mmCIF file of C-alpha atoms in Angstrom:
data_model
loop_
_atom_site.group_PDB
_atom_site.id
_atom_site.type_symbol
_atom_site.label_atom_id
_atom_site.label_comp_id
_atom_site.label_asym_id
_atom_site.label_seq_id
_atom_site.Cartn_x
_atom_site.Cartn_y
_atom_site.Cartn_z
ATOM 1 C CA MET A 1341 -12.310 -30.103 -12.013
ATOM 2 C CA ALA A 1342 -11.373 -26.481 -12.767
ATOM 3 C CA ALA A 1343 -14.250 -24.160 -13.903
ATOM 4 C CA GLY A 1344 -11.694 -22.178 -16.063
ATOM 5 C CA PHE A 1345 -9.170 -23.034 -18.858
ATOM 6 C CA TYR A 1346 -6.320 -20.648 -19.808
ATOM 7 C CA ILE A 1347 -5.003 -20.522 -23.449
ATOM 8 C CA LYS A 1348 -2.255 -18.611 -24.994
ATOM 9 C CA LEU A 1349 -3.169 -18.043 -28.633
ATOM 10 C CA GLU A 1350 -0.724 -18.477 -31.315
ATOM 11 C CA SER A 1351 -2.525 -16.632 -34.007
ATOM 12 C CA TYR A 1352 -5.763 -14.526 -34.219
ATOM 13 C CA PRO A 1353 -9.092 -16.250 -34.610
ATOM 14 C CA ASP A 1354 -11.940 -14.836 -36.741
ATOM 15 C CA ILE A 1355 -13.271 -11.573 -35.354
ATOM 16 C CA LYS A 1356 -16.808 -12.901 -35.589
ATOM 17 C CA PHE A 1357 -17.993 -14.182 -32.265
ATOM 18 C CA PRO A 1358 -18.435 -18.027 -32.428
ATOM 19 C CA THR A 1359 -21.610 -19.846 -31.999
ATOM 20 C CA PRO A 1360 -21.859 -22.538 -29.113
ATOM 21 C CA LYS A 1361 -21.567 -25.302 -31.786
ATOM 22 C CA GLY A 1362 -18.541 -23.663 -33.605
ATOM 23 C CA LEU A 1363 -16.579 -22.718 -30.443
ATOM 24 C CA ILE A 1364 -14.035 -25.524 -30.664
ATOM 25 C CA ALA A 1365 -13.532 -25.261 -34.438
ATOM 26 C CA TRP A 1366 -13.108 -21.578 -33.940
ATOM 27 C CA LEU A 1367 -10.255 -22.008 -31.393
ATOM 28 C CA LEU A 1368 -8.299 -25.122 -32.515
ATOM 29 C CA PRO A 1369 -6.463 -23.543 -35.587
ATOM 30 C CA HIS A 1370 -4.958 -20.932 -33.309
ATOM 31 C CA ILE A 1371 -3.498 -22.848 -30.399
ATOM 32 C CA SER A 1372 -0.808 -25.512 -29.966
ATOM 33 C CA GLU A 1373 -1.446 -29.140 -30.400
ATOM 34 C CA GLY A 1374 -0.775 -29.816 -26.725
ATOM 35 C CA ASP A 1375 -3.250 -27.002 -25.546
ATOM 36 C CA ALA A 1376 -5.849 -28.416 -28.099
ATOM 37 C CA GLN A 1377 -5.748 -31.786 -26.457
ATOM 38 C CA LYS A 1378 -5.931 -30.257 -22.907
ATOM 39 C CA LEU A 1379 -8.710 -28.109 -23.974
ATOM 40 C CA SER A 1380 -10.730 -30.980 -25.503
ATOM 41 C CA ASP A 1381 -10.276 -33.091 -22.256
ATOM 42 C CA TRP A 1382 -11.304 -30.157 -20.013
ATOM 43 C CA PHE A 1383 -14.268 -29.218 -22.169
ATOM 44 C CA GLU A 1384 -15.713 -32.706 -21.977
ATOM 45 C CA LYS A 1385 -14.974 -33.366 -18.219
ATOM 46 C CA SER A 1386 -16.298 -29.904 -17.097
ATOM 47 C CA SER A 1387 -19.492 -29.940 -19.193
ATOM 48 C CA SER A 1388 -21.628 -30.798 -16.191
ATOM 49 C CA MET A 1389 -20.910 -27.286 -14.873
ATOM 50 C CA VAL A 1390 -23.672 -24.589 -15.452
ATOM 51 C CA ALA A 1391 -20.982 -21.990 -15.829
ATOM 52 C CA ARG A 1392 -17.293 -22.246 -17.220
ATOM 53 C CA TRP A 1393 -14.759 -19.703 -18.481
ATOM 54 C CA ILE A 1394 -12.146 -19.756 -21.276
ATOM 55 C CA ILE A 1395 -9.450 -17.206 -20.730
ATOM 56 C CA LEU A 1396 -7.642 -16.067 -24.006
ATOM 57 C CA GLU A 1397 -4.411 -14.318 -24.130
ATOM 58 C CA LEU A 1398 -3.769 -12.975 -27.531
ATOM 59 C CA PRO A 1399 -0.629 -13.523 -29.418
ATOM 60 C CA GLY A 1400 2.632 -11.561 -28.587
ATOM 61 C CA ASN A 1401 4.792 -11.110 -25.644
ATOM 62 C CA ASN A 1402 3.910 -11.373 -21.958
ATOM 63 C CA GLY A 1403 1.271 -8.732 -21.007
ATOM 64 C CA SER A 1404 -0.821 -9.121 -24.232
ATOM 65 C CA PRO A 1405 -4.550 -8.318 -23.814
ATOM 66 C CA VAL A 1406 -6.712 -11.117 -22.210
ATOM 67 C CA TYR A 1407 -10.342 -11.850 -22.969
ATOM 68 C CA THR A 1408 -12.774 -14.144 -21.265
ATOM 69 C CA LEU A 1409 -15.492 -16.291 -22.810
ATOM 70 C CA ASN A 1410 -18.449 -17.469 -20.483
ATOM 71 C CA LEU A 1411 -20.000 -20.768 -21.340
ATOM 72 C CA TYR A 1412 -23.460 -21.148 -19.913
ATOM 73 C CA ALA A 1413 -25.245 -24.548 -19.879
ATOM 74 C CA ARG A 1414 -28.685 -22.872 -18.934
ATOM 75 C CA ARG A 1415 -30.100 -25.988 -17.453
ATOM 76 C CA HIS A 1416 -31.142 -27.375 -14.085
ATOM 77 C CA ASN A 1417 -29.101 -30.097 -12.673
ATOM 78 C CA THR A 1418 -31.808 -32.274 -11.518
ATOM 79 C CA ASP A 1419 -29.366 -34.820 -10.012
ATOM 80 C CA ARG A 1420 -28.350 -32.055 -7.487
ATOM 81 C CA GLY A 1421 -31.907 -31.509 -6.242
ATOM 82 C CA PRO A 1422 -33.010 -32.656 -2.731
ATOM 83 C CA LYS A 1423 -33.397 -36.401 -2.380
ATOM 84 C CA LEU A 1424 -35.615 -37.494 0.610
ATOM 85 C CA GLY A 1425 -33.586 -39.765 2.920
ATOM 86 C CA LEU A 1426 -30.320 -39.197 1.242
ATOM 87 C CA ARG A 1427 -27.497 -36.784 2.774
ATOM 88 C CA ALA A 1428 -25.775 -34.677 0.102
ATOM 89 C CA SER A 1429 -22.624 -36.745 0.473
ATOM 90 C CA ARG A 1430 -24.501 -39.849 -0.651
ATOM 91 C CA ARG A 1431 -26.295 -38.350 -3.726
ATOM 92 C CA LYS A 1432 -24.906 -39.450 -7.087
ATOM 93 C CA PRO A 1433 -22.596 -36.903 -8.754
ATOM 94 C CA VAL A 1434 -23.586 -35.326 -12.003
ATOM 95 C CA ARG A 1435 -21.892 -37.150 -14.921
ATOM 96 C CA ALA A 1436 -19.941 -35.352 -17.538
ATOM 97 C CA SER A 1437 -22.021 -35.378 -20.638
ATOM 98 C CA GLY A 1438 -19.710 -33.695 -23.031
ATOM 99 C CA GLU A 1439 -22.627 -31.486 -24.101
ATOM 100 C CA LEU A 1440 -21.950 -28.135 -25.805
ATOM 101 C CA PRO A 1441 -22.875 -25.020 -23.953
ATOM 102 C CA GLU A 1442 -26.249 -23.321 -24.788
ATOM 103 C CA CYS A 1443 -24.869 -19.757 -24.719
ATOM 104 C CA ILE A 1444 -21.523 -18.079 -24.967
ATOM 105 C CA ARG A 1445 -20.906 -14.569 -23.642
ATOM 106 C CA SER A 1446 -17.897 -12.423 -23.246
ATOM 107 C CA SER A 1447 -16.851 -10.867 -19.964
ATOM 108 C CA GLY A 1448 -14.210 -8.622 -18.591
ATOM 109 C CA LEU A 1449 -11.153 -10.028 -16.732
ATOM 110 C CA ASN A 1450 -8.980 -8.247 -14.198
ATOM 111 C CA VAL A 1451 -5.508 -9.744 -13.790
ATOM 112 C CA ILE A 1452 -4.048 -9.301 -10.287
ATOM 113 C CA ASP A 1453 -0.267 -8.773 -11.597
ATOM 114 C CA ARG A 1454 2.123 -6.330 -10.327
ATOM 115 C CA ALA A 1455 3.173 -5.250 -13.719
ATOM 116 C CA ASP A 1456 -0.412 -4.598 -14.665
ATOM 117 C CA ILE A 1457 -1.200 -2.890 -11.526
ATOM 118 C CA HIS A 1458 1.679 -0.390 -11.892
ATOM 119 C CA SER A 1459 1.687 -0.125 -15.587
ATOM 120 C CA ARG A 1460 0.286 3.442 -15.721
ATOM 121 C CA ASP A 1461 3.293 4.755 -13.875
ATOM 122 C CA LEU A 1462 6.029 5.357 -16.562
ATOM 123 C CA SER A 1463 8.446 7.164 -14.184
ATOM 124 C CA ASN A 1464 10.541 4.026 -13.402
ATOM 125 C CA GLU A 1465 10.302 4.974 -9.787
ATOM 126 C CA ILE A 1466 8.956 1.459 -9.109
ATOM 127 C CA LYS A 1467 12.448 -0.015 -9.610
ATOM 128 C CA GLY A 1468 13.745 1.310 -6.349
ATOM 129 C CA LEU A 1469 10.516 0.003 -4.565
ATOM 130 C CA GLU A 1470 10.169 -3.332 -5.937
ATOM 131 C CA THR A 1471 13.238 -4.889 -4.042
ATOM 132 C CA ALA A 1472 13.189 -2.627 -0.904
ATOM 133 C CA HIS A 1473 11.948 -3.441 2.568
ATOM 134 C CA VAL A 1474 10.512 -0.484 4.618
ATOM 135 C CA VAL A 1475 9.750 -0.577 8.167
ATOM 136 C CA PHE A 1476 7.101 1.894 9.374
ATOM 137 C CA VAL A 1477 7.163 2.788 12.963
ATOM 138 C CA GLY A 1478 3.862 4.307 13.552
ATOM 139 C CA VAL A 1479 0.954 3.825 11.239
ATOM 140 C CA GLY A 1480 -1.368 6.611 12.475
ATOM 141 C CA SER A 1481 -2.833 9.314 10.449
ATOM 142 C CA LEU A 1482 0.465 10.167 8.816
ATOM 143 C CA GLY A 1483 2.210 6.820 8.831
ATOM 144 C CA GLY A 1484 -0.828 4.955 7.568
ATOM 145 C CA ALA A 1485 -1.238 7.352 4.670
ATOM 146 C CA VAL A 1486 2.445 7.244 3.526
ATOM 147 C CA ALA A 1487 2.277 3.341 3.699
ATOM 148 C CA SER A 1488 -0.742 3.403 1.485
ATOM 149 C CA GLN A 1489 0.973 5.760 -0.931
ATOM 150 C CA LEU A 1490 4.075 3.707 -1.128
ATOM 151 C CA VAL A 1491 2.410 0.392 -1.752
ATOM 152 C CA ARG A 1492 0.463 1.963 -4.665
ATOM 153 C CA ALA A 1493 3.684 3.456 -5.908
ATOM 154 C CA GLY A 1494 5.320 0.013 -6.014
ATOM 155 C CA LEU A 1495 6.632 -0.830 -2.669
ATOM 156 C CA LYS A 1496 6.394 -4.625 -2.182
ATOM 157 C CA GLN A 1497 7.665 -5.522 1.161
ATOM 158 C CA LEU A 1498 6.845 -3.670 4.318
ATOM 159 C CA THR A 1499 6.679 -3.963 8.021
ATOM 160 C CA LEU A 1500 4.100 -2.016 10.318
ATOM 161 C CA ILE A 1501 4.698 -1.499 13.942
ATOM 162 C CA ASP A 1502 2.316 0.495 16.159
ATOM 163 C CA PRO A 1503 1.115 -0.378 19.698
ATOM 164 C CA ASP A 1504 -2.305 1.540 19.408
ATOM 165 C CA ASN A 1505 -5.887 0.600 18.448
ATOM 166 C CA LEU A 1506 -8.094 2.521 16.277
ATOM 167 C CA GLU A 1507 -10.439 4.957 18.199
ATOM 168 C CA SER A 1508 -13.444 6.895 16.940
ATOM 169 C CA ALA A 1509 -11.383 10.213 17.189
ATOM 170 C CA ASN A 1510 -8.928 8.724 14.727
ATOM 171 C CA LEU A 1511 -11.566 8.316 11.740
ATOM 172 C CA GLY A 1512 -11.535 11.765 10.569
ATOM 173 C CA ARG A 1513 -7.960 11.749 9.219
ATOM 174 C CA HIS A 1514 -6.942 8.084 9.064
ATOM 175 C CA ILE A 1515 -7.099 5.811 6.168
ATOM 176 C CA LEU A 1516 -8.798 3.054 8.211
ATOM 177 C CA GLY A 1517 -12.645 3.223 8.716
ATOM 178 C CA ALA A 1518 -15.388 2.511 11.226
ATOM 179 C CA ASP A 1519 -15.140 -1.343 10.408
ATOM 180 C CA ASP A 1520 -11.673 -1.207 12.045
ATOM 181 C CA LEU A 1521 -12.660 0.566 15.392
ATOM 182 C CA GLY A 1522 -11.080 -1.162 18.301
ATOM 183 C CA LYS A 1523 -8.655 -3.108 16.263
ATOM 184 C CA PRO A 1524 -4.856 -2.752 16.376
ATOM 185 C CA LYS A 1525 -3.912 -0.126 13.805
ATOM 186 C CA ALA A 1526 -0.937 -2.198 12.454
ATOM 187 C CA GLN A 1527 -2.964 -5.428 11.851
ATOM 188 C CA ALA A 1528 -5.991 -3.518 10.543
ATOM 189 C CA LEU A 1529 -3.800 -1.654 8.048
ATOM 190 C CA GLN A 1530 -1.909 -5.004 7.049
ATOM 191 C CA TYR A 1531 -5.422 -6.433 6.106
ATOM 192 C CA ARG A 1532 -6.679 -3.320 4.265
ATOM 193 C CA LEU A 1533 -3.344 -3.035 2.173
ATOM 194 C CA THR A 1534 -3.339 -6.776 1.351
ATOM 195 C CA ARG A 1535 -7.003 -6.734 0.399
ATOM 196 C CA ASP A 1536 -6.490 -3.743 -1.908
ATOM 197 C CA LEU A 1537 -3.160 -5.000 -3.398
ATOM 198 C CA PRO A 1538 -2.861 -8.771 -2.863
ATOM 199 C CA THR A 1539 0.740 -8.859 -4.471
ATOM 200 C CA ILE A 1540 2.410 -7.026 -1.548
ATOM 201 C CA ASP A 1541 4.139 -8.680 1.501
ATOM 202 C CA VAL A 1542 3.202 -6.994 4.840
ATOM 203 C CA ALA A 1543 4.111 -7.968 8.377
ATOM 204 C CA ALA A 1544 2.432 -6.189 11.310
ATOM 205 C CA PHE A 1545 3.383 -5.911 15.140
ATOM 206 C CA ASN A 1546 1.033 -4.352 17.689
ATOM 207 C CA THR A 1547 3.733 -3.239 20.026
ATOM 208 C CA TYR A 1548 6.526 -0.613 20.429
ATOM 209 C CA ALA A 1549 9.557 -0.377 18.074
ATOM 210 C CA GLN A 1550 11.856 -0.632 20.988
ATOM 211 C CA PHE A 1551 10.638 -4.149 21.826
ATOM 212 C CA ILE A 1552 10.994 -5.256 18.119
ATOM 213 C CA MET A 1553 14.506 -3.785 17.998
ATOM 214 C CA GLU A 1554 15.457 -5.866 20.969
ATOM 215 C CA LEU A 1555 13.538 -9.262 20.313
ATOM 216 C CA LYS A 1556 13.482 -9.323 16.579
ATOM 217 C CA PRO A 1557 16.588 -7.211 15.505
ATOM 218 C CA GLU A 1558 16.774 -9.040 12.186
ATOM 219 C CA ILE A 1559 13.663 -6.980 11.010
ATOM 220 C CA PHE A 1560 15.543 -3.732 11.136
ATOM 221 C CA GLU A 1561 18.889 -5.207 10.142
ATOM 222 C CA LYS A 1562 17.235 -6.332 6.809
ATOM 223 C CA ALA A 1563 15.494 -3.059 6.235
ATOM 224 C CA ASP A 1564 16.487 -0.575 3.534
ATOM 225 C CA LEU A 1565 14.491 2.361 5.057
ATOM 226 C CA ILE A 1566 12.839 3.018 8.484
ATOM 227 C CA ILE A 1567 9.988 5.537 8.328
ATOM 228 C CA VAL A 1568 9.082 6.967 11.808
ATOM 229 C CA THR A 1569 5.938 8.982 12.363
ATOM 230 C CA THR A 1570 4.969 8.257 15.901
ATOM 231 C CA ALA A 1571 5.494 11.855 17.423
ATOM 232 C CA ASP A 1572 6.890 9.808 20.222
ATOM 233 C CA TRP A 1573 10.261 11.042 21.377
ATOM 234 C CA GLU A 1574 11.341 7.774 23.027
ATOM 235 C CA SER A 1575 10.879 5.731 19.801
ATOM 236 C CA GLU A 1576 12.504 8.384 17.878
ATOM 237 C CA VAL A 1577 15.620 8.654 20.243
ATOM 238 C CA ALA A 1578 15.929 4.840 19.994
ATOM 239 C CA LEU A 1579 16.101 4.986 16.282
ATOM 240 C CA TRP A 1580 18.418 7.938 16.117
ATOM 241 C CA THR A 1581 20.699 6.278 18.677
ATOM 242 C CA LYS A 1582 21.074 3.179 16.423
ATOM 243 C CA LYS A 1583 21.657 5.484 13.478
ATOM 244 C CA ALA A 1584 24.333 7.313 15.282
ATOM 245 C CA GLU A 1585 25.991 3.996 15.778
ATOM 246 C CA GLY A 1586 26.172 3.421 12.134
ATOM 247 C CA ALA A 1587 23.117 1.460 11.277
ATOM 248 C CA THR A 1588 22.977 0.434 7.631
ATOM 249 C CA TRP A 1589 19.397 1.321 7.091
ATOM 250 C CA GLY A 1590 18.151 4.834 6.157
ATOM 251 C CA LEU A 1591 16.011 6.758 8.553
ATOM 252 C CA LEU A 1592 13.216 9.073 7.653
ATOM 253 C CA GLN A 1593 11.407 11.004 10.525
ATOM 254 C CA GLY A 1594 8.267 12.653 9.425
ATOM 255 C CA TRP A 1595 5.817 14.763 11.467
ATOM 256 C CA SER A 1596 3.299 17.610 11.217
ATOM 257 C CA GLU A 1597 3.170 20.777 13.128
ATOM 258 C CA PRO A 1598 0.016 21.755 14.864
ATOM 259 C CA HIS A 1599 -2.960 22.430 12.486
ATOM 260 C CA THR A 1600 -1.158 20.505 9.528
ATOM 261 C CA LEU A 1601 -0.128 23.653 7.694
ATOM 262 C CA VAL A 1602 3.519 22.679 7.986
ATOM 263 C CA GLY A 1603 5.071 19.265 7.915
ATOM 264 C CA HIS A 1604 8.729 18.143 8.011
ATOM 265 C CA ALA A 1605 10.881 15.177 7.138
ATOM 266 C CA LEU A 1606 14.333 14.539 8.159
ATOM 267 C CA ILE A 1607 16.311 11.928 5.945
ATOM 268 C CA ALA A 1608 19.529 10.234 7.111
ATOM 269 C CA PRO A 1609 21.055 7.969 4.467
ATOM 270 C CA GLN A 1610 23.185 4.779 5.246
ATOM 271 C CA GLY A 1611 25.828 5.218 7.892
ATOM 272 C CA ALA A 1612 26.288 7.137 11.076
ATOM 273 C CA HIS A 1613 23.990 10.199 11.328
ATOM 274 C CA ASP A 1614 22.497 11.585 14.456
ATOM 275 C CA GLY A 1615 19.484 14.193 14.107
ATOM 276 C CA ARG A 1616 18.921 14.487 17.885
ATOM 277 C CA TYR A 1617 20.670 17.985 18.039
ATOM 278 C CA LEU A 1618 17.769 19.277 15.957
ATOM 279 C CA PHE A 1619 15.403 18.774 18.755
ATOM 280 C CA SER A 1620 14.980 19.877 22.347
ATOM 281 C CA ASP A 1621 15.185 17.515 25.221
ATOM 282 C CA ASN A 1622 11.506 16.649 25.104
ATOM 283 C CA GLY A 1623 11.449 16.213 21.291
ATOM 284 C CA ASP A 1624 10.311 19.544 20.055
ATOM 285 C CA PHE A 1625 11.850 20.493 16.693
ATOM 286 C CA ILE A 1626 14.136 23.535 17.242
ATOM 287 C CA HIS A 1627 13.655 24.828 13.775
ATOM 288 C CA ARG A 1628 9.808 24.765 13.763
ATOM 289 C CA TYR A 1629 8.100 27.108 11.201
ATOM 290 C CA THR A 1630 4.946 27.766 13.343
ATOM 291 C CA ASN A 1631 4.530 28.987 16.962
ATOM 292 C CA TRP A 1632 1.529 28.149 19.073
ATOM 293 C CA PRO A 1633 0.177 28.707 22.602
ATOM 294 C CA GLU A 1634 1.198 25.779 24.822
ATOM 295 C CA GLY A 1635 2.975 24.372 21.932
ATOM 296 C CA GLY A 1636 -0.212 23.869 19.994
ATOM 297 C CA VAL A 1637 -0.768 20.405 21.823
ATOM 298 C CA ILE A 1638 -4.473 19.946 22.961
ATOM 299 C CA PRO A 1639 -4.683 17.888 26.232
ATOM 300 C CA LEU A 1640 -7.586 15.431 26.663
ATOM 301 C CA PRO A 1641 -9.613 15.749 29.786
ATOM 302 C CA ALA A 1642 -9.035 13.396 32.747
ATOM 303 C CA CYS A 1643 -6.763 11.073 30.955
ATOM 304 C CA GLY A 1644 -3.284 12.635 30.911
ATOM 305 C CA GLU A 1645 -3.011 12.388 27.183
ATOM 306 C CA SER A 1646 -3.059 14.961 24.281
ATOM 307 C CA PHE A 1647 -3.176 15.261 20.605
ATOM 308 C CA ILE A 1648 -1.704 17.485 17.923
ATOM 309 C CA PRO A 1649 -4.769 19.227 16.048
ATOM 310 C CA GLY A 1650 -4.968 19.036 12.119
ATOM 311 C CA GLY A 1651 -7.223 18.077 9.467
ATOM 312 C CA SER A 1652 -7.266 15.389 6.847
ATOM 313 C CA ALA A 1653 -6.537 17.612 3.791
ATOM 314 C CA GLY A 1654 -3.528 19.037 5.568
ATOM 315 C CA MET A 1655 -2.277 15.593 6.563
ATOM 316 C CA THR A 1656 -2.632 14.288 2.939
ATOM 317 C CA ASN A 1657 -0.299 17.188 1.870
ATOM 318 C CA ILE A 1658 2.405 16.092 4.429
ATOM 319 C CA ALA A 1659 1.875 12.497 3.724
ATOM 320 C CA ALA A 1660 2.512 13.083 0.042
ATOM 321 C CA MET A 1661 5.716 14.920 0.862
ATOM 322 C CA VAL A 1662 6.972 12.193 3.098
ATOM 323 C CA ALA A 1663 6.237 9.555 0.508
ATOM 324 C CA GLN A 1664 8.007 11.352 -2.179
ATOM 325 C CA ALA A 1665 10.993 11.751 0.006
ATOM 326 C CA ALA A 1666 10.997 8.062 0.662
ATOM 327 C CA ILE A 1667 10.600 7.340 -3.126
ATOM 328 C CA ARG A 1668 13.613 9.490 -3.899
ATOM 329 C CA PHE A 1669 15.776 7.811 -1.114
ATOM 330 C CA LEU A 1670 14.792 4.390 -2.367
ATOM 331 C CA ASN A 1671 15.757 5.253 -5.955
ATOM 332 C CA THR A 1672 19.191 6.328 -4.625
ATOM 333 C CA HIS A 1673 18.493 10.000 -5.484
ATOM 334 C CA GLN A 1674 19.202 11.053 -1.708
ATOM 335 C CA HIS A 1675 23.076 10.791 -0.984
ATOM 336 C CA GLY A 1676 23.302 13.116 2.198
ATOM 337 C CA PRO A 1677 21.124 14.171 5.025
ATOM 338 C CA ALA A 1678 18.187 16.260 3.843
ATOM 339 C CA TRP A 1679 15.465 18.172 5.481
ATOM 340 C CA VAL A 1680 12.201 18.469 3.662
ATOM 341 C CA THR A 1681 9.235 20.713 4.536
ATOM 342 C CA SER A 1682 5.827 20.888 3.153
ATOM 343 C CA LEU A 1683 4.015 24.262 3.446
ATOM 344 C CA TYR A 1684 0.223 24.856 2.769
ATOM 345 C CA ARG A 1685 -0.861 28.507 3.320
ATOM 346 C CA PRO A 1686 1.253 28.846 6.519
ATOM 347 C CA GLN A 1687 0.163 32.398 6.897
ATOM 348 C CA ASP A 1688 -3.259 31.039 7.959
ATOM 349 C CA ALA A 1689 -1.758 29.997 11.204
ATOM 350 C CA VAL A 1690 -2.859 33.337 12.627
ATOM 351 C CA LEU A 1691 -6.490 32.181 12.141
ATOM 352 C CA SER A 1692 -5.976 29.555 14.637
ATOM 353 C CA GLY A 1693 -4.064 31.532 17.208
ATOM 354 C CA GLY A 1694 -0.607 30.758 15.899
ATOM 355 C CA LYS A 1695 2.193 32.552 14.182
ATOM 356 C CA TYR A 1696 4.234 31.638 11.054
ATOM 357 C CA LEU A 1697 7.908 31.772 11.676
ATOM 358 C CA GLY A 1698 9.265 30.290 8.316
ATOM 359 C CA PRO A 1699 10.707 31.953 5.180
ATOM 360 C CA GLU A 1700 8.639 34.404 3.231
ATOM 361 C CA LEU A 1701 7.102 32.647 0.252
ATOM 362 C CA PRO A 1702 6.624 34.149 -3.146
ATOM 363 C CA GLU A 1703 3.154 35.973 -3.486
ATOM 364 C CA GLY A 1704 0.453 33.767 -4.788
ATOM 365 C CA THR A 1705 2.165 30.458 -3.356
ATOM 366 C CA ILE A 1706 -0.358 28.196 -1.731
ATOM 367 C CA LEU A 1707 1.355 24.875 -1.590
ATOM 368 C CA SER A 1708 5.301 24.582 -1.553
ATOM 369 C CA VAL A 1709 7.743 21.954 -0.737
ATOM 370 C CA LEU A 1710 11.372 22.894 0.264
ATOM 371 C CA GLU A 1711 14.428 20.608 0.337
ATOM 372 C CA ARG A 1712 17.762 21.474 1.863
ATOM 373 C CA GLY A 1713 20.523 20.014 4.064
ATOM 374 C CA TRP A 1714 20.202 19.721 7.879
ATOM 375 C CA PRO A 1715 20.458 23.099 9.863
ATOM 376 C CA GLU A 1716 24.054 23.702 10.998
ATOM 377 C CA SER A 1717 23.093 25.815 14.006
ATOM 378 C CA GLU A 1718 23.517 24.338 17.489
ATOM 379 C CA LYS A 1719 25.234 21.251 15.945
ATOM 380 C CA ASN A 1720 27.807 21.273 18.664
ATOM 381 C CA ASN A 1721 25.094 20.755 21.326
ATOM 382 C CA ILE A 1722 24.770 16.995 20.671
#
């Protein structure tokens, strides 16, 4: 027997809160005949429960306010107490008594409904996200933040691909936390997103995108947009190769320059587009806006690995830029290849030993986002 009963009111009852004895009389004139019979049956059969709930939706269209009444019996079920020599399964069940509740209270109710979750966003951007399937190649500090922003903006279906596990050095700028240390980033983020927003559909793969492209090509074939943020040139080349062959999905490559003062996104719409000419043979962006000793990459001792330095606040700016670019694409506002750049006080590069090479910004500009077509220079060097 369910502990709750849902009713759609046909008219408004008296605003005065009912007494326990007057609850049924207070409700019956305002519900359908069929609901009245079901309520009466449920009320009697569930009366053995200490706590029950009646959920009332006010008259009107779908989405009308919903209120909850808590019915409390305030009694001890002596038949449920311990019985010497009898296992719980052999004890006699409590019989439905049909008794009225001794106390009625109101309580809040949160409805896990997509329309309600996204009701505060009146921009209509959710329209392009509701039916889209986005594949995230890389869910590190940038990709994970972009995925989180997009599902909160209304993205319903997404696939997460990342071969790495979460390490303590990731915690400072990743949306995952200490509870996820040692776990695969893709699966941990899948759990985090579905826990926060249960109405989304998330698949996760703890492997490289190249393997998924070969073993499960339908995942990419059914995607509307691929967002790659791995900073791994092999993965990026594999995706650009497919895109140059005319893949139907859009491709968005996003990354941060060292120290997260500058971030970029390259967007390629449906059809054949190849952005590899914008990078050197080892994957460095030719049109970077900052210059750093040793390329700004910090080697890790004794392991042959390295990292790109940057803080959480700067990465948040870049993630917002990438997420907004994805939203524009999914709402068909992006018809040609685009290059988007986020700039936050880029002149501060000198404080960390670097140099700003980008365009001069108006005096007083702190945060800026630029959007234009792909650079034409060196295009013949594909």
